[in-house]
XYZ file of C-alpha atoms in Angstrom:
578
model
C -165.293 148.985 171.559
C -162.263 149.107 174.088
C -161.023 152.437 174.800
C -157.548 153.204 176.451
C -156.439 156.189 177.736
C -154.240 158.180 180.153
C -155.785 159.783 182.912
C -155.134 162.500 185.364
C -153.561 159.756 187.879
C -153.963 156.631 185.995
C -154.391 154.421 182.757
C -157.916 154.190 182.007
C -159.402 151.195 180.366
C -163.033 152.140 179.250
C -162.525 155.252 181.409
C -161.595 153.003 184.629
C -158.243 153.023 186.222
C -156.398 150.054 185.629
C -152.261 149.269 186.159
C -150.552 147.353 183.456
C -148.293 144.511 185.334
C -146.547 143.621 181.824
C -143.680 141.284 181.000
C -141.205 141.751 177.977
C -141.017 138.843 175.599
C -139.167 139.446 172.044
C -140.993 137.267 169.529
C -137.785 137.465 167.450
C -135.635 135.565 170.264
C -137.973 132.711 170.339
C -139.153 129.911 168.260
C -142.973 130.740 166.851
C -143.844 127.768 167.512
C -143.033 128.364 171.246
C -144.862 131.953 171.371
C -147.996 130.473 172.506
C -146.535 128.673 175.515
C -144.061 131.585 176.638
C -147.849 134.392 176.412
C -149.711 131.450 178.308
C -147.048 131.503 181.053
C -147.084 135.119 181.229
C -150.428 135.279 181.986
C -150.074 132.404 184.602
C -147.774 134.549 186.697
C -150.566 137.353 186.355
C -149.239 139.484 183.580
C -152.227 141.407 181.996
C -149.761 142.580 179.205
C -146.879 141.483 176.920
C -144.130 143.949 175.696
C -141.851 143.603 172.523
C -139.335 145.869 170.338
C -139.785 145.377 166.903
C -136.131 144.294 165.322
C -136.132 146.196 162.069
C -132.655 144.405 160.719
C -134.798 141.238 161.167
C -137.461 142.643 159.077
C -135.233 144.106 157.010
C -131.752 142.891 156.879
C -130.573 144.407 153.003
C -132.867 147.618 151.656
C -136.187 146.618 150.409
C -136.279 142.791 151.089
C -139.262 143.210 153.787
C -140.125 140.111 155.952
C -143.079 140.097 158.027
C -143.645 136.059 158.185
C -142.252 133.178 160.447
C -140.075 134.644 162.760
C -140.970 138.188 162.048
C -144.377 137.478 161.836
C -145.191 140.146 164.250
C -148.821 140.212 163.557
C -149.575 136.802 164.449
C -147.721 137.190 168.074
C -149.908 140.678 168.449
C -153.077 137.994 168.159
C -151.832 135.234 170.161
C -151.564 138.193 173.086
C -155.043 139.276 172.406
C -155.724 135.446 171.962
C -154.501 135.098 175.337
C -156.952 137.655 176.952
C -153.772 139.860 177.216
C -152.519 143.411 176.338
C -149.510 144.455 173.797
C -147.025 146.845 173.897
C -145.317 147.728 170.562
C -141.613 149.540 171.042
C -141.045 149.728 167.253
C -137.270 152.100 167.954
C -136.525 152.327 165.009
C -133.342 151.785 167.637
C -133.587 149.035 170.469
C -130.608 148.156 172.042
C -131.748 145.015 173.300
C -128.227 143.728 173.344
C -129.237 142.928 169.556
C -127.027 143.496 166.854
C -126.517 146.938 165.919
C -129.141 147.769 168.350
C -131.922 146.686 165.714
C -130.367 148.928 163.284
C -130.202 147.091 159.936
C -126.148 147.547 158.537
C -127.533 149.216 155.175
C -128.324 152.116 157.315
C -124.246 153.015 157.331
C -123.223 155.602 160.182
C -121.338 156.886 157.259
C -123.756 158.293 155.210
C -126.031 159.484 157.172
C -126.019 160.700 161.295
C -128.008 158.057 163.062
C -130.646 158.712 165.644
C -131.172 162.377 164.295
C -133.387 164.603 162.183
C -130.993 164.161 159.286
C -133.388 163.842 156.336
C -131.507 160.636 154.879
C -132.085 158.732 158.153
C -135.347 159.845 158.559
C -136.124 158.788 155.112
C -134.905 155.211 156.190
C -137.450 155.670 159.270
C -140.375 156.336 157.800
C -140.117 153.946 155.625
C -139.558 151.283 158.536
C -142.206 152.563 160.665
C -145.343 152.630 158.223
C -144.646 149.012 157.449
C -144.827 147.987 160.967
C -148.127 150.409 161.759
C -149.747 148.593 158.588
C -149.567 145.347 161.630
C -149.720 147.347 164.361
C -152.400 150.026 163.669
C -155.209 147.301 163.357
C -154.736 145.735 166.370
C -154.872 148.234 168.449
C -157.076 147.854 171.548
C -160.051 150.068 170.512
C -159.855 147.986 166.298
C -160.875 144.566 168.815
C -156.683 143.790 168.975
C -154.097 143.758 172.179
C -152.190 146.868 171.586
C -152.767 149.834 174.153
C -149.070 151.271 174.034
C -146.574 152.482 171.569
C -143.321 153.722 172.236
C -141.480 156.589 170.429
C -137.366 155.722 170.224
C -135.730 153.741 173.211
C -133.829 155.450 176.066
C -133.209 158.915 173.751
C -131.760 161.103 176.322
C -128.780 158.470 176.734
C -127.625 159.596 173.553
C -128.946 162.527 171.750
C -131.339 165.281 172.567
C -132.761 166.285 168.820
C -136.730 167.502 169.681
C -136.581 167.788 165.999
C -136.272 163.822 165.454
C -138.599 163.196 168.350
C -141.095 165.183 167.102
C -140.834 163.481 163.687
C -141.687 159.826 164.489
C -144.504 161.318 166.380
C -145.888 162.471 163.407
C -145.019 159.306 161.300
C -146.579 157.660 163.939
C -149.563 159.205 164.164
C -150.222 159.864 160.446
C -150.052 156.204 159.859
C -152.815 155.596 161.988
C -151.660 155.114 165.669
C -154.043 155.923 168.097
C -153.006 154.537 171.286
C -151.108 156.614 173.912
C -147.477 157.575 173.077
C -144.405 156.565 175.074
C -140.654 157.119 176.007
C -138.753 155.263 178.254
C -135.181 156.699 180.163
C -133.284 156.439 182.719
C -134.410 158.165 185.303
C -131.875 161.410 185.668
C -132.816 164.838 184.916
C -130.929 164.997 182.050
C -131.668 162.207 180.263
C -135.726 162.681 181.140
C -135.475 165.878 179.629
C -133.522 165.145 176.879
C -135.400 162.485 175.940
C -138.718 162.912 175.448
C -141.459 165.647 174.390
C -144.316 167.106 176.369
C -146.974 165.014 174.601
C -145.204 162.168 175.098
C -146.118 159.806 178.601
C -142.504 159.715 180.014
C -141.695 156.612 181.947
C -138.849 154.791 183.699
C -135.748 151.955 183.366
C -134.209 150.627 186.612
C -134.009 147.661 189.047
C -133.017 149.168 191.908
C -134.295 151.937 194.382
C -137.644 151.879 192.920
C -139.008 154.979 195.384
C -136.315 157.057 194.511
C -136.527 156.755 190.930
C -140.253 156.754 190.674
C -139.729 160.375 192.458
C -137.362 161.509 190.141
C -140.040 160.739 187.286
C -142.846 162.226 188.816
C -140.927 165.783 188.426
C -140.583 165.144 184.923
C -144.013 163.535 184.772
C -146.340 165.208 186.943
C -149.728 164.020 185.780
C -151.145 160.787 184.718
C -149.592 157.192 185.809
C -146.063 156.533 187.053
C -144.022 153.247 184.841
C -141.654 151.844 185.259
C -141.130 150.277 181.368
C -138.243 148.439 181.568
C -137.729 147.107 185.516
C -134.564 145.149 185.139
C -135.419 141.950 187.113
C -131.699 140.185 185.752
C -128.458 141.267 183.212
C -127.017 139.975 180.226
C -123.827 137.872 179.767
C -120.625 138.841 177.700
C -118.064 136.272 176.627
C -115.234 135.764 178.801
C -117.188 137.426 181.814
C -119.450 135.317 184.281
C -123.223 134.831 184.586
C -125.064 137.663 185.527
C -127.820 137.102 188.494
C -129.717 138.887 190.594
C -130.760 138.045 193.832
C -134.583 136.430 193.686
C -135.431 138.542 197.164
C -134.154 141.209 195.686
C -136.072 141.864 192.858
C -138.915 140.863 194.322
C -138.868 143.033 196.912
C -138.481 145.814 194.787
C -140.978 144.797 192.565
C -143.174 144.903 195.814
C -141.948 148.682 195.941
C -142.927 149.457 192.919
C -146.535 148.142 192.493
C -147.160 149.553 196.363
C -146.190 152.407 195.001
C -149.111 152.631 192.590
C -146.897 152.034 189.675
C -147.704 150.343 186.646
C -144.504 148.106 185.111
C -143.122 146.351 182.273
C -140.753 143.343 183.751
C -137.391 143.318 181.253
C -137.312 140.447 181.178
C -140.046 138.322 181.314
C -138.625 135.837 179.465
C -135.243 136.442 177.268
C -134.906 133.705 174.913
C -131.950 133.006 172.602
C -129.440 135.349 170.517
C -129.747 132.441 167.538
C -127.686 132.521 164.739
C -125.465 135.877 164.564
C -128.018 138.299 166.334
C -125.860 139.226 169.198
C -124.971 142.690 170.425
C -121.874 144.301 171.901
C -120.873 146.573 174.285
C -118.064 148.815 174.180
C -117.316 151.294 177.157
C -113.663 151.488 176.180
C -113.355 147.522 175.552
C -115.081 145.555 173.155
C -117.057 142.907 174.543
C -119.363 140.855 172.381
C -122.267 138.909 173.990
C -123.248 135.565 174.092
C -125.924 133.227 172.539
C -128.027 132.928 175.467
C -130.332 135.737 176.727
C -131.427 134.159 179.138
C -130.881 137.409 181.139
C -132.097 135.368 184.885
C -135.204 135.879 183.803
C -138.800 134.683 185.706
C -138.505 131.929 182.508
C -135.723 130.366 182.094
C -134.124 130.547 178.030
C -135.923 127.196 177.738
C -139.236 128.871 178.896
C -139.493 127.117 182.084
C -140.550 128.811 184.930
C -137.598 129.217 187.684
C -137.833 130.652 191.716
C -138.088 134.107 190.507
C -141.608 133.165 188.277
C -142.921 132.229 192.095
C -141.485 135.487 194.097
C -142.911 137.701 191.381
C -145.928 135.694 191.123
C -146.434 136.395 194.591
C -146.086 139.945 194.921
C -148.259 140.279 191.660
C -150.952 138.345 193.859
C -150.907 141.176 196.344
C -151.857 144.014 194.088
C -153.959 142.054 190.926
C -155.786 138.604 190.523
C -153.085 135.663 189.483
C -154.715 132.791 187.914
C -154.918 129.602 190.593
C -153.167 127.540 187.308
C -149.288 127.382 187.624
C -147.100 126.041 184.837
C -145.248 122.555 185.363
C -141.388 122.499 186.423
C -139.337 122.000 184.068
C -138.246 118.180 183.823
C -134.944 117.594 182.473
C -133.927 117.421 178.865
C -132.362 113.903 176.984
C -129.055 113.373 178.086
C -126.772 111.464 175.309
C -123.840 111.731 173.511
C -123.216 111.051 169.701
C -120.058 110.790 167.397
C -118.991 114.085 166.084
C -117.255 113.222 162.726
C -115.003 115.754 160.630
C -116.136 116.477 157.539
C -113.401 118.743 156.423
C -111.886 122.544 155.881
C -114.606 124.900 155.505
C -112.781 128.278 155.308
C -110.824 127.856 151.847
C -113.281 128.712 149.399
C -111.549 130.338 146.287
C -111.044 133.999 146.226
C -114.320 135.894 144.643
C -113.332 139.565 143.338
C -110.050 141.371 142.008
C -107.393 142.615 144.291
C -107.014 145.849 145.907
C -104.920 147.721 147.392
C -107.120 148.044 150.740
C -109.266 145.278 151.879
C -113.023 145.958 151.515
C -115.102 145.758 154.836
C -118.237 143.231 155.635
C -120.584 146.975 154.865
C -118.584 147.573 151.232
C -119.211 143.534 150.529
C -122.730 144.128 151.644
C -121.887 140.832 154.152
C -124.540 139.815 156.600
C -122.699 136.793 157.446
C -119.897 136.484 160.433
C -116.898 135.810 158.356
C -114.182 137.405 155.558
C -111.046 135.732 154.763
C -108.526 138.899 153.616
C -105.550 137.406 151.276
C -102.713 139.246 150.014
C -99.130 138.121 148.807
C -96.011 138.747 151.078
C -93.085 140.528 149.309
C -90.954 138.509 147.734
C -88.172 137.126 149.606
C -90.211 137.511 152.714
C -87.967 136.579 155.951
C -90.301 137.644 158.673
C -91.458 141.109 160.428
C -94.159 142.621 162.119
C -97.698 143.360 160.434
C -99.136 146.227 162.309
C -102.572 147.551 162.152
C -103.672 151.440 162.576
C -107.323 150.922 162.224
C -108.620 147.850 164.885
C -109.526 144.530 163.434
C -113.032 144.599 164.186
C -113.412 142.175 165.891
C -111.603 139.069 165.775
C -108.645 137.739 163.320
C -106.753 134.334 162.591
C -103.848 135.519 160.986
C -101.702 132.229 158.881
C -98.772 132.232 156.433
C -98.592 130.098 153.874
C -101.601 128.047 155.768
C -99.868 127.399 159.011
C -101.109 129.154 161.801
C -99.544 132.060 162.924
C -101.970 133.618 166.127
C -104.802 135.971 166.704
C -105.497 139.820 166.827
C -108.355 140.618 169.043
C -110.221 143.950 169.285
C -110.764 143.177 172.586
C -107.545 142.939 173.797
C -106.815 146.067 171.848
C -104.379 144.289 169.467
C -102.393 145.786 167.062
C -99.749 144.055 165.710
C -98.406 140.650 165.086
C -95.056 139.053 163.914
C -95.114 137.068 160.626
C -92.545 134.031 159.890
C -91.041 133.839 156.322
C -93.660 132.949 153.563
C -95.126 133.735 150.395
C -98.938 134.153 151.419
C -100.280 136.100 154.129
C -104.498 134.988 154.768
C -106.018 136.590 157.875
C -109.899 135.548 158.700
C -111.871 137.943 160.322
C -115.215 137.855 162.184
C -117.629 139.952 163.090
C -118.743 139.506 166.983
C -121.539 141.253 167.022
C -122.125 144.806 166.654
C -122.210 147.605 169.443
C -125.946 147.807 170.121
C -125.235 150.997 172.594
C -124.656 154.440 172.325
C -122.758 156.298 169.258
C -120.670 152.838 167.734
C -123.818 152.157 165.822
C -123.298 151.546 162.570
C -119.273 150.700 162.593
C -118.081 149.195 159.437
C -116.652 145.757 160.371
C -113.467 143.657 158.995
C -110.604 145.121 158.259
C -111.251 148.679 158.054
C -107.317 149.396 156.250
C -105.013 148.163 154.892
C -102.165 147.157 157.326
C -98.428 148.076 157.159
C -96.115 145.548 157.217
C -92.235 147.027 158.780
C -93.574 150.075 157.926
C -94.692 149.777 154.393
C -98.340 149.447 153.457
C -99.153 146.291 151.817
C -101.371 146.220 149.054
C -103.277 143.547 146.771
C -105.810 142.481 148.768
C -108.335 139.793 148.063
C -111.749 139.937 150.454
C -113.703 136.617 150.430
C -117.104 136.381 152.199
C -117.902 133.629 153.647
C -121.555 132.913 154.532
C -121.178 130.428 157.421
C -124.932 129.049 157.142
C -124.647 128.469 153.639
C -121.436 126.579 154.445
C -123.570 124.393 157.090
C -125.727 123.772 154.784
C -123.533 122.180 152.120
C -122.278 120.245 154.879
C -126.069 119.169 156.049
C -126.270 117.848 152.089
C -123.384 115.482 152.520
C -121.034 117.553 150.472
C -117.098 116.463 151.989
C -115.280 119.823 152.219
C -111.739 119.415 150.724
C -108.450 121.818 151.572
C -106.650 123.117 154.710
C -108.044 125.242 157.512
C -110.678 124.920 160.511
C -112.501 121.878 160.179
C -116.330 120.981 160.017
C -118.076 118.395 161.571
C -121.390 116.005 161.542
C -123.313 114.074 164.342
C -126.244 112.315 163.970
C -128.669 111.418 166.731
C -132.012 109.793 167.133
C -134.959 110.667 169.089
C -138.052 109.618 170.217
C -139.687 112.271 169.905
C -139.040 116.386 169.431
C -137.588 117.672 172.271
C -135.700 121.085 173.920
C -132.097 119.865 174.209
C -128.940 121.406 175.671
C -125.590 120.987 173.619
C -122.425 121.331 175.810
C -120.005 122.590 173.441
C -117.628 122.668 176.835
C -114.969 120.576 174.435
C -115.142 122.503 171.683
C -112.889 125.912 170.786
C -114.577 128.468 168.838
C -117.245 128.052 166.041
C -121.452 127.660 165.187
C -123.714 124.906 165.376
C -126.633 123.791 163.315
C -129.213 121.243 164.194
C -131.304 120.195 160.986
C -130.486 123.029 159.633
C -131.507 125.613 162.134
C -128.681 127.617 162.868
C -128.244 127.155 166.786
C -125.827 130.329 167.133
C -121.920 131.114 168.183
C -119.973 128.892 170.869
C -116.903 129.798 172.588
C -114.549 127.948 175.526
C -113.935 131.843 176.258
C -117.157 131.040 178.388
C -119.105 131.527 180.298
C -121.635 130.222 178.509
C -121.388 126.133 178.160
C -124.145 124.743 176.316
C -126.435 125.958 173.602
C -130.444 125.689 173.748
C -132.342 123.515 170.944
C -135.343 124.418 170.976
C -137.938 121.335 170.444
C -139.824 122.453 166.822
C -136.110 122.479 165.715
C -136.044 118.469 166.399
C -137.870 115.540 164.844
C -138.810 112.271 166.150
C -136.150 109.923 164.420
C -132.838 110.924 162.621
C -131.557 114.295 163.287
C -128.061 116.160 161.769
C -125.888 118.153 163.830
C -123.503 120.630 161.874
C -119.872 122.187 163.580
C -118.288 124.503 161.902
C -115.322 124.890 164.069
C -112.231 127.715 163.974
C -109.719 126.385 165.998
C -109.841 122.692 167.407
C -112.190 120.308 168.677
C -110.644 118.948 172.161
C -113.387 115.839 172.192
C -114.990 114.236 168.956
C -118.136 114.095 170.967
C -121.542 115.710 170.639
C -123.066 115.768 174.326
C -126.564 116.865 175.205
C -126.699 117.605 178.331
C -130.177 118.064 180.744
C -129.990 121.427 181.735
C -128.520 125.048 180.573
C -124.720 125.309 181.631
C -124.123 129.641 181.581
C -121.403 129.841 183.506
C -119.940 130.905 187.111
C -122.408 133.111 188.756
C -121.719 137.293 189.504
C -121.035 137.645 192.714
């Protein structure tokens, strides 16, 4: 039997010192049937361990409706670690960040109801819950049970945002109770404050940063003054937001501070390792007094690329790893470049008009009182009668995106981001205003924000009322379209390509010509484009192809500049940070 502990100055493995050089890989960003290649690689660079959150709104999107298979089949990527001769670490939140969507949070856990990332006894309820169904997988595979897992982390970067012992001390003891073994973590920033805020004495504190790796690793060691020094999350790259640029960090750079680090004595946990895809609707937000929702790619200039090929900074890192651990003499190939073709896009048809579901009200009902997972609502509502024009004016933001028409022409947008807040109407009869949800704030205290329209707007100063709230569930919409149905009515259009290939392949789909919208390749739901940039293309990853005839579904919501599907051989994320 394996044994792993913490020791007076280091991580023992069997009672012998031994530094963790880990790399974070999400198995809920990638394809399964890519895990294997993306653990293999790690190991190739000289990884001895692989770190993941656990998403519970992937596991768990509505109350009760559990998933632990395919994607979320987190047991079966603990054993292709262990498979791998390779380490786990488990980070099971129950909050993330992760630039995920709600910060893992699933939306049934309303902000409303119950004070999030606290010891109130309705969110803890939720908790527990959450957590013994992930220690049922995790607690077997722990390292000294035969499996790969020698970590586990309590919550994610507390001290940035509360400091309630009470709820610390609580998943400690869910934790534990359900079987949990292993040494206990918590990861902050390294300040005073948010050390101390963050953690408990029983708990092994460690470190996120990129940057002055000395300095912080001396700031930890007065908060943690025995055992190892981590850093848990060393930020080797950044994430993208749309209409921003590509993030980068200098390859030098981080490797020299990696170097830092591990001469140092430190163990680490490289965020990331490889960052994968946001696919389908799983991005985050930000908002630090501006909304800015993230893109598809998380990519996050990591050592592998989004594709999972290995770029310069694999090699730098790989090097300094060599310095301080063995590195297997086996490197992974370059990556060769994907099919380049083009195919006709076709359109299909509107795909926004289905027929009102409900009875009006007088204030529209949000995605949370629809119990909406989906990206879209379509609010309707009659103008008064006699309508010559005026000004529609919200209070509460549109959260986070709206195409506002009268009487089915287009009349223009109100954006959360820019802070919108009103719009002038043209005479008409019918007022219908489509919102969407761009992801939701994954940091600090917007957690679990209602989204849509969140009141009932005024229009020259009087409220109006009968409102009709339509879902619209955009992937069950692709997949009418992916039957052959032809979509009838005014609005946004759909579209179809199909293309052939010789075999199943990674592909790149530049979506440079396009406005606004989703794509869907056989089905699999590729996730959110947007001119806004910077992001260009879209990664399809290979088990989502087939040798022969393959369908390509656009659901687009404002115009298509080029009838044209293009694949393209490479990733296209934008103009680089400076």
């Amino acid at each position: 039997m394996t044994t792993f502990s913490i020791g007076d100055t280091d991580f023992l493995r069997d009672g012998a010192p031994h530094r963790i050089i880990s790399g974070a890989l999400h198995y809920f960003r990638v394809h399964p049937d890519q895990w294997q290649d993306r653990i293999r690689k790690a190991r190739l660079m000289g990884l001895n361990t692989i770190e993941t959150y656990v998403a519970w709104n992937a596991h768990e999107p509505r109350r009760g409706e559990w998933d632990a298979t395919g994607w979320n089949d987190l047991g079966r990527f603990l054993d292709l670690i262990a498979a791998e001769g390779m380490d786990a670490i488990v980070r099971p939140g129950p909050y993330i960040c992760a630039e995920w969507h709600n910060g893992g949070l699933p939306t049934w856990v309303d902000a409303d109801e119950r004070t999030l990332r606290t010891s109130d006894p309705a969110y803890l309820a939720d908790v527990t819950g959450f957590l013994e169904r992930v220690y049922e997988i995790v607690a077997p595979r722990q390292i000294h049970h035969g499996g790969s897992v020698v970590l586990v982390q309590i919550e994610n970067e507390y001290g940035a945002y509360g400091s309630d012992k009470a709820y610390l001390e609580e998943l400690v003891r869910v934790t534990r109770a359900a079987g949990i073994e292993v040494p206990l973590t918590t990861v902050d920033q390294p300040t005073d404050r948010m050390l101390d805020d963050g953690s408990l004495s029983e708990l092994h504190k460690t470190g996120s940063f990129g940057s002055r790796s000395v300095e912080r690793l001396e700031t930890l060691r007065r908060h943690q003054r025995t055992g190892p020094l981590m850093c848990s999350e060393f930020w080797d790259g950044w994430f993208d937001w749309w209409g921003g640029v590509h993030h980068t960090t200098d390859v030098a750079a981080a490797a020299s501070e990696l170097d830092a680090l591990l001469a140092a004595g430190a163990s680490v946990n490289i965020y990331m390792f490889h960052g994968g895809t946001n696919f389908g609707l799983t991005n985050g937000a930000n908002h630090k007094g501006r909304y800015l929702p993230l893109v598809t790619s998380y990519d996050y200039d990591a050592p592998l690329d989004e594709a999972g090929n290995p770029t310069a900074k694999y090699f730098a890192l790989r090097d300094v790893i060599a310095k301080y651990a063995p590195v297997p003499d086996e490197v992974p190939p370059l990556a060769s470049p994907a099919p380049a073709f083009t195919a006709e896009l076709r359109p299909v048809g509107a795909w926004t008009d289905a027929a009102v579901t409900g009875t009006a009200s007088d204030a529209p009902a949000s995605f949370d009182d629809l119990d909406h997972l989906s990206a879209l609502v379509r609010y309707d509502a009659a103008l008064p009668e006699g309508f010559a024009g005026g000004i529609l004016r919200v209070d509460e933001e549109i959260r986070d995106l709206a195409w506002v028409t009268v009487d089915g022409r287009r009349v223009g947008t109100l954006s959360r981001t820019r802070h919108d807040r009103a719009i002038e109407l043209p005479a008409g009869q019918r007022l219908s205003i489509l919102v969407e949800d761009q992801g939701r704030v994954n940091y600090d205290h917007r957690l679990g924000e209602h989204k849509g329209m969140i009141a009932a707007p005024v229009l020259d100063g009087e409220a109006l009322g009968g409102w009709s709230s339509t879902p619209l569930d955009v992937a069950a919409i692709a997949g009418r379209v992916t039957e052959g149905t032809h979509l009838n009515g005014e609005g946004p259009l759909a579209y179809t390509a199909e293309f052939t290939l010789d075999a199943a392949s990674d592909l790149f789909l530049d979506t440079s010509a396009w406005s606004k919208g989703y794509a869907f390749v056989n089905g699999f739901f590729l996730g959110r484009y947007w001119r806004n940039g910077p992001q260009r293309t879209l990664f399809v990853p290979a088990p989502a192809t087939r040798a022969g005839q393959n369908r390509l579904v656009v659901l687009e919501l404002e115009n298509v500049l080029e009838p044209t599907a293009a694949f393209v051989a490479g990733a296209a994320l934008g103009d680089l940070s400076e």
